[in-house]
Amino acid sequence: MFYSARFFFITVCLVILSLSSVAWGETLTIEGAVSQALGENPQLKAKESMLDAAKARIGIARSLEDPMIGVEFYDVPINTTDIKQGMETNYSIIQKIPFPSKLITQGTVAKKMYEAEKSSYEMGRIDIIVQTEHAFHELYFLERSFKINQELQGLFRKLVASEEGRYTTGDKTSQDFLKAKVELDKLQSEAALLEAKKIQAKAMLNILRHRNPGEEINLAELPRHDHPFPSYEEFEKKVLEGHPELKAAQSSVEAQKANLSLARQQAVLPDIQARFTYAQRPNLIDAWTAEGMINIPFFWGKNRKVIKEAQAMKKVAENELLNVQNERLATIKETYARFESSKKSYDLFRGKVLSHATLALKSSEATYETGKEDFLSLIDSARGFKEAKLGTLEAFVEYHKAITHLKLAVGEDFMNEWMK
């Protein structure tokens, strides 16, 4: 019995350890990071609640005001508090009823405002996608830069060791040895800065995913994105047809149009107040009273000023729509130009700069070993290799950032639709 329990305990511990090792071994893709952020980000959840509130306001706008009920103790003698000695007791219910078309129009205003809020929520989702992808890009760049730094440190350690050997045997002066040592020290200093920046970038990515800022992250590689992209004209069409900010502005215009219609109705169409009273009379037969009243909306002229206000707000919304449209078109033009520039830069670094710098370094190493080239030339080649390596990484990440900026400019994660 004791051995069976111990065997069971050991088995459970092994299972837990194996599951923990699997969890630590999991890698976070950029798609996974975005999915987690969309599902857990508190900022987006707040926008969801605001959307629910806007939807609830549609029903509120279409509803009647609460009825009022009351009781009246009529003609009770002044010398008593006994209500039974009064002439009668009146029980009343009062209901205000707006002109029917007003309720419909109020509902239309609320519905259009809900649609504007819905478009704002869609834009909020895009913002979270962009923030998360940029945080992923930043951490990816820093981690890969650190890895390149370690590779370059290995290269310069080899050069330092080589020059140190020659220096101690008297084949060289200390100058070449010190040059290599200075370059190595620079790399070590850069590595320390990269480590600090990695902590900050990791915290930002975790916060967007609603995780502990210090939680460890094992990043997957970024996709290559070598496939063709849509043309500028297609992106522009996409912006005009469905950018959330444009849709929100259009919904605001429609809401203000409905609000103007409501103001005009308020100026001419009366509202009704209905009242029903049941009277209990101790010495007489009970009786009832019905009453109907309407307001005179055009009597004081107040509603004419409300119409002017609604007309002004409609013009504001229309001008804001034009402004948003111009801004979105300018943004997509600028962003697409940046995208094309970053793609060309990445292709150039990947196809030529890095390969040329690698060949130059290998050639310098070979000629230096034979004594045909001085150490300064070798150092220059190593520096060129370092710049090419980091430049290629930076161009690759900037290319990805440009794609993410396109998503923000279009107002949609078009990769899901167009990049299948």
CSV table of C-alpha atoms in Angstrom, one decimal:
chain,number,residue,atom,x,y,z
A,1,MET,CA,0.0,0.0,0.0
A,2,PHE,CA,2.8,2.4,1.0
A,3,TYR,CA,4.8,1.6,-2.2
A,4,SER,CA,1.7,2.1,-4.4
A,5,ALA,CA,1.1,5.5,-2.9
A,6,ARG,CA,4.7,6.5,-3.3
A,7,PHE,CA,4.7,5.3,-6.9
A,8,PHE,CA,1.5,7.4,-7.6
A,9,PHE,CA,3.1,10.5,-6.0
A,10,ILE,CA,6.3,10.1,-8.1
A,11,THR,CA,4.2,9.6,-11.3
A,12,VAL,CA,2.2,12.8,-10.6
A,13,CYS,CA,5.3,14.8,-10.0
A,14,LEU,CA,6.9,13.6,-13.3
A,15,VAL,CA,3.7,14.5,-15.2
A,16,ILE,CA,3.7,18.0,-13.7
A,17,LEU,CA,7.4,18.4,-14.5
A,18,SER,CA,6.9,17.3,-18.0
A,19,LEU,CA,4.0,19.7,-18.5
A,20,SER,CA,6.1,22.5,-17.1
A,21,SER,CA,8.9,21.7,-19.5
A,22,VAL,CA,6.4,21.8,-22.4
A,23,ALA,CA,5.1,25.1,-21.3
A,24,TRP,CA,8.6,26.6,-21.0
A,25,GLY,CA,9.4,25.2,-24.4
A,26,GLU,CA,6.4,26.8,-26.2
A,27,THR,CA,7.2,29.7,-28.6
A,28,LEU,CA,5.1,32.7,-29.0
A,29,THR,CA,4.2,33.6,-32.6
A,30,ILE,CA,3.2,37.1,-33.6
A,31,GLU,CA,-0.3,35.7,-34.5
A,32,GLY,CA,-0.5,34.1,-31.1
A,33,ALA,CA,0.5,37.3,-29.4
A,34,VAL,CA,-2.2,39.2,-31.3
A,35,SER,CA,-4.8,36.6,-30.5
A,36,GLN,CA,-4.0,36.8,-26.8
A,37,ALA,CA,-4.1,40.6,-26.8
A,38,LEU,CA,-7.5,40.7,-28.5
A,39,GLY,CA,-8.9,38.2,-26.0
A,40,GLU,CA,-7.4,39.6,-22.8
A,41,ASN,CA,-6.5,43.3,-23.2
A,42,PRO,CA,-8.4,45.4,-20.6
A,43,GLN,CA,-8.4,48.4,-22.8
A,44,LEU,CA,-10.3,46.5,-25.5
A,45,LYS,CA,-12.6,44.9,-23.0
A,46,ALA,CA,-13.5,48.5,-21.8
A,47,LYS,CA,-14.4,49.4,-25.4
A,48,GLU,CA,-16.6,46.2,-25.6
A,49,SER,CA,-18.5,47.4,-22.5
A,50,MET,CA,-18.9,50.9,-24.1
A,51,LEU,CA,-20.3,49.2,-27.2
A,52,ASP,CA,-22.8,47.2,-25.1
A,53,ALA,CA,-23.9,50.5,-23.4
A,54,ALA,CA,-24.4,52.2,-26.7
A,55,LYS,CA,-26.5,49.2,-27.9
A,56,ALA,CA,-28.7,49.4,-24.7
A,57,ARG,CA,-29.3,53.1,-25.4
A,58,ILE,CA,-31.3,52.2,-28.5
A,59,GLY,CA,-34.0,50.5,-26.5
A,60,ILE,CA,-34.0,53.4,-24.0
A,61,ALA,CA,-34.5,56.0,-26.7
A,62,ARG,CA,-37.5,54.1,-28.1
A,63,SER,CA,-39.2,53.7,-24.8
A,64,LEU,CA,-41.9,55.8,-23.1
A,65,GLU,CA,-41.2,57.7,-19.9
A,66,ASP,CA,-42.1,55.9,-16.7
A,67,PRO,CA,-45.8,56.5,-15.8
A,68,MET,CA,-46.6,58.3,-12.6
A,69,ILE,CA,-49.1,57.2,-10.0
A,70,GLY,CA,-50.5,59.2,-7.2
A,71,VAL,CA,-53.1,59.5,-4.5
A,72,GLU,CA,-55.0,62.6,-3.4
A,73,PHE,CA,-57.0,63.0,-0.2
A,74,TYR,CA,-59.5,65.7,-1.1
A,75,ASP,CA,-61.2,68.2,1.2
A,76,VAL,CA,-60.1,66.7,4.6
A,77,PRO,CA,-61.3,69.0,7.5
A,78,ILE,CA,-58.6,71.2,8.9
A,79,ASN,CA,-59.2,70.1,12.5
A,80,THR,CA,-58.5,66.4,11.9
A,81,THR,CA,-55.9,64.1,10.3
A,82,ASP,CA,-58.4,61.3,9.7
A,83,ILE,CA,-58.4,61.0,5.9
A,84,LYS,CA,-61.6,59.0,6.0
A,85,GLN,CA,-63.4,62.3,6.8
A,86,GLY,CA,-62.4,63.7,3.5
A,87,MET,CA,-64.9,64.2,0.7
A,88,GLU,CA,-63.1,61.7,-1.6
A,89,THR,CA,-59.8,59.9,-2.3
A,90,ASN,CA,-58.5,60.1,-5.8
A,91,TYR,CA,-56.1,57.5,-7.3
A,92,SER,CA,-54.4,58.7,-10.5
A,93,ILE,CA,-52.1,57.4,-13.2
A,94,ILE,CA,-50.3,59.8,-15.6
A,95,GLN,CA,-48.5,58.9,-18.8
A,96,LYS,CA,-46.6,61.2,-21.1
A,97,ILE,CA,-46.8,60.0,-24.7
A,98,PRO,CA,-44.5,61.7,-27.3
A,99,PHE,CA,-45.8,62.0,-30.9
A,100,PRO,CA,-45.1,58.4,-32.3
A,101,SER,CA,-42.7,59.5,-35.0
A,102,LYS,CA,-40.5,61.2,-32.3
A,103,LEU,CA,-39.8,57.8,-30.6
A,104,ILE,CA,-38.9,56.3,-34.0
A,105,THR,CA,-36.5,59.1,-34.7
A,106,GLN,CA,-35.0,59.0,-31.3
A,107,GLY,CA,-34.3,55.3,-31.8
A,108,THR,CA,-32.7,56.1,-35.2
A,109,VAL,CA,-30.4,58.6,-33.6
A,110,ALA,CA,-29.4,56.1,-30.9
A,111,LYS,CA,-28.9,53.4,-33.5
A,112,LYS,CA,-26.6,55.5,-35.6
A,113,MET,CA,-24.6,56.5,-32.5
A,114,TYR,CA,-24.3,52.8,-31.8
A,115,GLU,CA,-23.0,52.1,-35.3
A,116,ALA,CA,-20.4,54.9,-34.8
A,117,GLU,CA,-19.4,53.3,-31.5
A,118,LYS,CA,-19.1,49.9,-33.2
A,119,SER,CA,-16.8,51.4,-35.8
A,120,SER,CA,-14.8,53.0,-33.0
A,121,TYR,CA,-14.5,49.5,-31.4
A,122,GLU,CA,-13.3,48.0,-34.7
A,123,MET,CA,-10.6,50.7,-34.8
A,124,GLY,CA,-9.8,49.9,-31.2
A,125,ARG,CA,-9.2,46.3,-32.2
A,126,ILE,CA,-6.8,47.4,-35.0
A,127,ASP,CA,-5.0,49.7,-32.5
A,128,ILE,CA,-4.4,46.7,-30.2
A,129,ILE,CA,-3.2,44.6,-33.2
A,130,VAL,CA,-0.8,47.3,-34.2
A,131,GLN,CA,0.5,47.9,-30.7
A,132,THR,CA,1.0,44.2,-30.1
A,133,GLU,CA,2.8,43.6,-33.4
A,134,HIS,CA,5.0,46.6,-32.8
A,135,ALA,CA,5.9,45.3,-29.3
A,136,PHE,CA,6.6,41.9,-30.8
A,137,HIS,CA,8.8,43.5,-33.5
A,138,GLU,CA,10.7,45.5,-30.9
A,139,LEU,CA,11.5,42.5,-28.7
A,140,TYR,CA,12.3,40.4,-31.7
A,141,PHE,CA,14.8,43.1,-33.0
A,142,LEU,CA,16.5,43.4,-29.6
A,143,GLU,CA,16.7,39.6,-29.0
A,144,ARG,CA,18.2,39.0,-32.5
A,145,SER,CA,20.5,42.0,-32.1
A,146,PHE,CA,21.7,40.5,-28.9
A,147,LYS,CA,22.3,37.2,-30.6
A,148,ILE,CA,24.3,38.9,-33.4
A,149,ASN,CA,26.2,40.8,-30.8
A,150,GLN,CA,27.2,37.5,-29.2
A,151,GLU,CA,28.3,36.1,-32.6
A,152,LEU,CA,30.4,39.2,-33.2
A,153,GLN,CA,31.9,39.0,-29.7
A,154,GLY,CA,33.1,35.5,-30.6
A,155,LEU,CA,34.7,36.8,-33.8
A,156,PHE,CA,36.5,39.6,-32.0
A,157,ARG,CA,37.5,37.3,-29.1
A,158,LYS,CA,39.2,35.2,-31.8
A,159,LEU,CA,41.0,38.2,-33.2
A,160,VAL,CA,42.0,39.4,-29.7
A,161,ALA,CA,43.4,35.9,-28.9
A,162,SER,CA,45.3,35.9,-32.2
A,163,GLU,CA,46.8,39.3,-31.7
A,164,GLU,CA,47.5,38.6,-28.0
A,165,GLY,CA,49.6,35.6,-29.1
A,166,ARG,CA,51.5,37.5,-31.7
A,167,TYR,CA,52.0,40.4,-29.3
A,168,THR,CA,53.4,38.2,-26.5
A,169,THR,CA,55.8,36.4,-28.9
A,170,GLY,CA,57.0,39.8,-30.1
A,171,ASP,CA,55.7,39.4,-33.7
A,172,LYS,CA,53.5,42.5,-33.3
A,173,THR,CA,53.3,45.7,-31.3
A,174,SER,CA,50.5,46.2,-28.8
A,175,GLN,CA,48.5,48.5,-31.2
A,176,ASP,CA,46.7,45.8,-33.1
A,177,PHE,CA,45.9,43.9,-30.0
A,178,LEU,CA,44.5,47.0,-28.3
A,179,LYS,CA,42.3,47.8,-31.4
A,180,ALA,CA,40.7,44.4,-31.3
A,181,LYS,CA,40.3,44.7,-27.5
A,182,VAL,CA,38.5,48.1,-27.9
A,183,GLU,CA,36.1,46.6,-30.5
A,184,LEU,CA,35.3,43.7,-28.1
A,185,ASP,CA,34.7,46.1,-25.2
A,186,LYS,CA,32.3,48.1,-27.3
A,187,LEU,CA,30.4,45.0,-28.2
A,188,GLN,CA,30.2,44.0,-24.5
A,189,SER,CA,28.9,47.5,-23.6
A,190,GLU,CA,26.3,47.2,-26.4
A,191,ALA,CA,25.2,43.8,-25.1
A,192,ALA,CA,24.5,45.3,-21.6
A,193,LEU,CA,22.3,48.0,-23.1
A,194,LEU,CA,20.5,45.5,-25.2
A,195,GLU,CA,19.7,43.4,-22.1
A,196,ALA,CA,18.1,46.4,-20.4
A,197,LYS,CA,16.0,47.3,-23.5
A,198,LYS,CA,14.9,43.7,-23.8
A,199,ILE,CA,13.4,43.8,-20.3
A,200,GLN,CA,11.4,46.9,-21.2
A,201,ALA,CA,10.2,45.5,-24.5
A,202,LYS,CA,9.2,42.2,-22.9
A,203,ALA,CA,7.2,44.0,-20.2
A,204,MET,CA,5.3,46.0,-22.9
A,205,LEU,CA,4.4,42.9,-24.9
A,206,ASN,CA,3.3,41.1,-21.7
A,207,ILE,CA,1.2,44.1,-20.6
A,208,LEU,CA,-0.6,44.2,-23.9
A,209,ARG,CA,-1.4,40.5,-23.5
A,210,HIS,CA,-2.5,41.2,-19.9
A,211,ARG,CA,0.3,39.1,-18.5
A,212,ASN,CA,2.8,39.6,-15.7
A,213,PRO,CA,5.4,42.1,-17.0
A,214,GLY,CA,8.2,39.8,-16.0
A,215,GLU,CA,6.9,36.7,-17.6
A,216,GLU,CA,9.4,35.0,-19.8
A,217,ILE,CA,8.7,34.9,-23.6
A,218,ASN,CA,10.2,32.7,-26.2
A,219,LEU,CA,9.6,34.4,-29.5
A,220,ALA,CA,9.1,32.5,-32.7
A,221,GLU,CA,10.6,33.7,-36.0
A,222,LEU,CA,8.8,36.4,-38.0
A,223,PRO,CA,7.3,35.2,-41.2
A,224,ARG,CA,9.2,36.1,-44.4
A,225,HIS,CA,6.3,37.7,-46.3
A,226,ASP,CA,7.8,37.1,-49.7
A,227,HIS,CA,4.4,36.9,-51.4
A,228,PRO,CA,3.1,39.7,-53.6
A,229,PHE,CA,1.0,42.5,-51.9
A,230,PRO,CA,-2.0,44.4,-53.3
A,231,SER,CA,-1.5,47.5,-55.3
A,232,TYR,CA,-1.9,51.0,-53.9
A,233,GLU,CA,-5.2,51.4,-55.8
A,234,GLU,CA,-6.6,48.3,-54.0
A,235,PHE,CA,-5.5,49.6,-50.6
A,236,GLU,CA,-7.1,53.0,-51.4
A,237,LYS,CA,-10.3,51.4,-52.4
A,238,LYS,CA,-10.3,49.4,-49.2
A,239,VAL,CA,-9.9,52.6,-47.1
A,240,LEU,CA,-12.8,54.4,-48.8
A,241,GLU,CA,-15.1,51.4,-48.6
A,242,GLY,CA,-14.6,50.4,-45.0
A,243,HIS,CA,-12.1,52.2,-42.8
A,244,PRO,CA,-13.6,52.2,-39.3
A,245,GLU,CA,-12.9,55.9,-38.8
A,246,LEU,CA,-14.7,56.7,-42.0
A,247,LYS,CA,-17.6,54.5,-41.1
A,248,ALA,CA,-17.8,56.1,-37.6
A,249,ALA,CA,-17.8,59.6,-39.2
A,250,GLN,CA,-20.5,58.6,-41.7
A,251,SER,CA,-22.6,57.2,-38.9
A,252,SER,CA,-22.2,60.4,-37.0
A,253,VAL,CA,-23.4,62.4,-40.0
A,254,GLU,CA,-26.5,60.1,-40.2
A,255,ALA,CA,-27.1,60.5,-36.5
A,256,GLN,CA,-27.0,64.3,-36.8
A,257,LYS,CA,-29.4,64.2,-39.8
A,258,ALA,CA,-31.8,62.1,-37.7
A,259,ASN,CA,-31.3,64.5,-34.8
A,260,LEU,CA,-32.2,67.5,-37.0
A,261,SER,CA,-35.3,65.6,-38.1
A,262,LEU,CA,-36.2,65.1,-34.4
A,263,ALA,CA,-35.6,68.8,-33.7
A,264,ARG,CA,-38.0,69.8,-36.5
A,265,GLN,CA,-40.6,67.4,-35.2
A,266,GLN,CA,-40.2,68.8,-31.7
A,267,ALA,CA,-40.9,72.2,-33.1
A,268,VAL,CA,-44.3,71.4,-34.6
A,269,LEU,CA,-45.7,68.1,-33.3
A,270,PRO,CA,-47.3,68.1,-29.9
A,271,ASP,CA,-46.8,65.5,-27.1
A,272,ILE,CA,-49.7,64.1,-25.2
A,273,GLN,CA,-50.2,63.8,-21.5
A,274,ALA,CA,-52.9,61.4,-20.5
A,275,ARG,CA,-54.4,61.1,-17.0
A,276,PHE,CA,-56.9,58.7,-15.5
A,277,THR,CA,-58.3,59.2,-12.0
A,278,TYR,CA,-60.5,56.9,-9.9
A,279,ALA,CA,-62.4,58.7,-7.1
A,280,GLN,CA,-63.6,57.0,-4.0
A,281,ARG,CA,-66.4,59.0,-2.4
A,282,PRO,CA,-67.8,57.8,1.0
A,283,ASN,CA,-71.3,59.2,0.7
A,284,LEU,CA,-71.6,59.1,-3.1
A,285,ILE,CA,-71.1,56.7,-5.9
A,286,ASP,CA,-67.5,56.3,-6.9
A,287,ALA,CA,-66.5,58.2,-10.1
A,288,TRP,CA,-63.7,58.3,-12.6
A,289,THR,CA,-62.1,61.1,-14.6
A,290,ALA,CA,-60.0,61.0,-17.8
A,291,GLU,CA,-57.9,63.9,-18.9
A,292,GLY,CA,-55.8,64.5,-22.0
A,293,MET,CA,-53.4,67.5,-22.6
A,294,ILE,CA,-51.0,68.5,-25.3
A,295,ASN,CA,-48.2,70.9,-25.3
A,296,ILE,CA,-47.9,73.8,-27.8
A,297,PRO,CA,-44.3,73.4,-29.1
A,298,PHE,CA,-44.2,76.5,-31.2
A,299,PHE,CA,-45.5,78.9,-28.6
A,300,TRP,CA,-42.2,80.3,-27.2
A,301,GLY,CA,-40.0,79.7,-30.2
A,302,LYS,CA,-37.5,77.7,-28.1
A,303,ASN,CA,-37.6,74.8,-30.5
A,304,ARG,CA,-36.6,77.0,-33.5
A,305,LYS,CA,-33.3,77.6,-31.7
A,306,VAL,CA,-33.0,73.8,-31.2
A,307,ILE,CA,-33.3,73.4,-35.0
A,308,LYS,CA,-30.5,75.9,-35.6
A,309,GLU,CA,-28.3,74.0,-33.1
A,310,ALA,CA,-29.1,70.7,-34.9
A,311,GLN,CA,-28.3,72.2,-38.3
A,312,ALA,CA,-25.0,73.5,-37.0
A,313,MET,CA,-24.1,70.0,-35.5
A,314,LYS,CA,-25.0,68.4,-38.8
A,315,LYS,CA,-22.5,70.7,-40.6
A,316,VAL,CA,-19.9,69.9,-38.0
A,317,ALA,CA,-20.3,66.1,-38.6
A,318,GLU,CA,-20.2,66.6,-42.4
A,319,ASN,CA,-17.0,68.6,-42.3
A,320,GLU,CA,-15.4,66.1,-39.9
A,321,LEU,CA,-16.3,63.3,-42.4
A,322,LEU,CA,-14.5,65.2,-45.2
A,323,ASN,CA,-11.5,65.8,-42.9
A,324,VAL,CA,-11.3,62.1,-41.9
A,325,GLN,CA,-11.5,61.1,-45.6
A,326,ASN,CA,-8.7,63.4,-46.6
A,327,GLU,CA,-6.6,62.3,-43.6
A,328,ARG,CA,-7.1,58.6,-44.4
A,329,LEU,CA,-6.2,59.0,-48.1
A,330,ALA,CA,-3.1,61.0,-47.2
A,331,THR,CA,-2.1,58.4,-44.6
A,332,ILE,CA,-2.5,55.4,-46.9
A,333,LYS,CA,-0.4,57.1,-49.6
A,334,GLU,CA,2.4,57.9,-47.1
A,335,THR,CA,2.2,54.5,-45.5
A,336,TYR,CA,2.3,52.6,-48.8
A,337,ALA,CA,5.3,54.6,-49.9
A,338,ARG,CA,7.1,53.7,-46.7
A,339,PHE,CA,6.1,50.0,-47.2
A,340,GLU,CA,7.6,50.0,-50.7
A,341,SER,CA,10.8,51.7,-49.5
A,342,SER,CA,11.2,49.3,-46.6
A,343,LYS,CA,10.7,46.3,-48.9
A,344,LYS,CA,13.4,47.6,-51.3
A,345,SER,CA,15.8,48.2,-48.5
A,346,TYR,CA,15.2,44.7,-47.0
A,347,ASP,CA,15.7,43.1,-50.5
A,348,LEU,CA,18.9,45.0,-51.0
A,349,PHE,CA,20.4,44.1,-47.6
A,350,ARG,CA,19.3,40.5,-47.9
A,351,GLY,CA,20.4,40.0,-51.5
A,352,LYS,CA,23.6,42.1,-51.7
A,353,VAL,CA,24.9,44.0,-48.7
A,354,LEU,CA,25.1,41.1,-46.3
A,355,SER,CA,26.6,38.6,-48.8
A,356,HIS,CA,29.2,41.2,-49.9
A,357,ALA,CA,30.2,42.1,-46.4
A,358,THR,CA,30.5,38.4,-45.5
A,359,LEU,CA,32.8,37.8,-48.5
A,360,ALA,CA,34.8,40.8,-47.7
A,361,LEU,CA,35.4,39.6,-44.1
A,362,LYS,CA,36.4,36.1,-45.2
A,363,SER,CA,38.8,37.6,-47.8
A,364,SER,CA,40.3,39.9,-45.2
A,365,GLU,CA,40.8,37.0,-42.8
A,366,ALA,CA,42.5,35.0,-45.4
A,367,THR,CA,44.9,37.7,-46.6
A,368,TYR,CA,45.6,38.8,-43.0
A,369,GLU,CA,46.7,35.2,-42.2
A,370,THR,CA,49.2,35.3,-45.1
A,371,GLY,CA,50.5,38.7,-44.0
A,372,LYS,CA,49.3,40.5,-47.2
A,373,GLU,CA,46.8,42.8,-45.3
A,374,ASP,CA,47.2,44.8,-42.1
A,375,PHE,CA,45.1,44.3,-39.1
A,376,LEU,CA,43.3,47.7,-39.5
A,377,SER,CA,41.8,46.4,-42.8
A,378,LEU,CA,40.6,43.3,-41.1
A,379,ILE,CA,39.0,45.4,-38.3
A,380,ASP,CA,37.3,47.5,-41.0
A,381,SER,CA,36.0,44.4,-42.7
A,382,ALA,CA,34.7,43.1,-39.3
A,383,ARG,CA,33.0,46.4,-38.7
A,384,GLY,CA,31.4,46.3,-42.1
A,385,PHE,CA,30.2,42.7,-41.5
A,386,LYS,CA,28.7,43.9,-38.2
A,387,GLU,CA,26.9,46.8,-39.8
A,388,ALA,CA,25.6,44.6,-42.6
A,389,LYS,CA,24.4,41.9,-40.2
A,390,LEU,CA,22.6,44.4,-38.0
A,391,GLY,CA,21.4,46.4,-41.0
A,392,THR,CA,19.8,43.3,-42.5
A,393,LEU,CA,18.0,42.6,-39.3
A,394,GLU,CA,16.8,46.2,-39.0
A,395,ALA,CA,15.6,46.2,-42.6
A,396,PHE,CA,13.7,43.0,-42.0
A,397,VAL,CA,12.0,44.3,-38.9
A,398,GLU,CA,11.3,47.7,-40.5
A,399,TYR,CA,9.6,45.8,-43.4
A,400,HIS,CA,7.4,44.0,-40.9
A,401,LYS,CA,6.6,47.3,-39.1
A,402,ALA,CA,5.6,48.8,-42.5
A,403,ILE,CA,3.2,46.0,-43.1
A,404,THR,CA,1.7,46.6,-39.6
A,405,HIS,CA,1.4,50.4,-40.4
A,406,LEU,CA,-0.5,49.4,-43.5
A,407,LYS,CA,-3.0,47.6,-41.3
A,408,LEU,CA,-3.5,50.7,-39.3
A,409,ALA,CA,-3.8,52.9,-42.4
A,410,VAL,CA,-6.3,50.5,-44.0
A,411,GLY,CA,-8.2,50.0,-40.8
A,412,GLU,CA,-8.2,46.2,-41.2
A,413,ASP,CA,-6.0,43.2,-40.7
A,414,PHE,CA,-5.9,42.6,-44.4
A,415,MET,CA,-3.4,39.7,-44.1
A,416,ASN,CA,-6.3,37.4,-43.1
A,417,GLU,CA,-8.2,38.2,-46.2
A,418,TRP,CA,-5.7,39.0,-49.0
A,419,MET,CA,-2.7,37.0,-48.0
A,420,LYS,CA,-4.3,33.5,-48.0
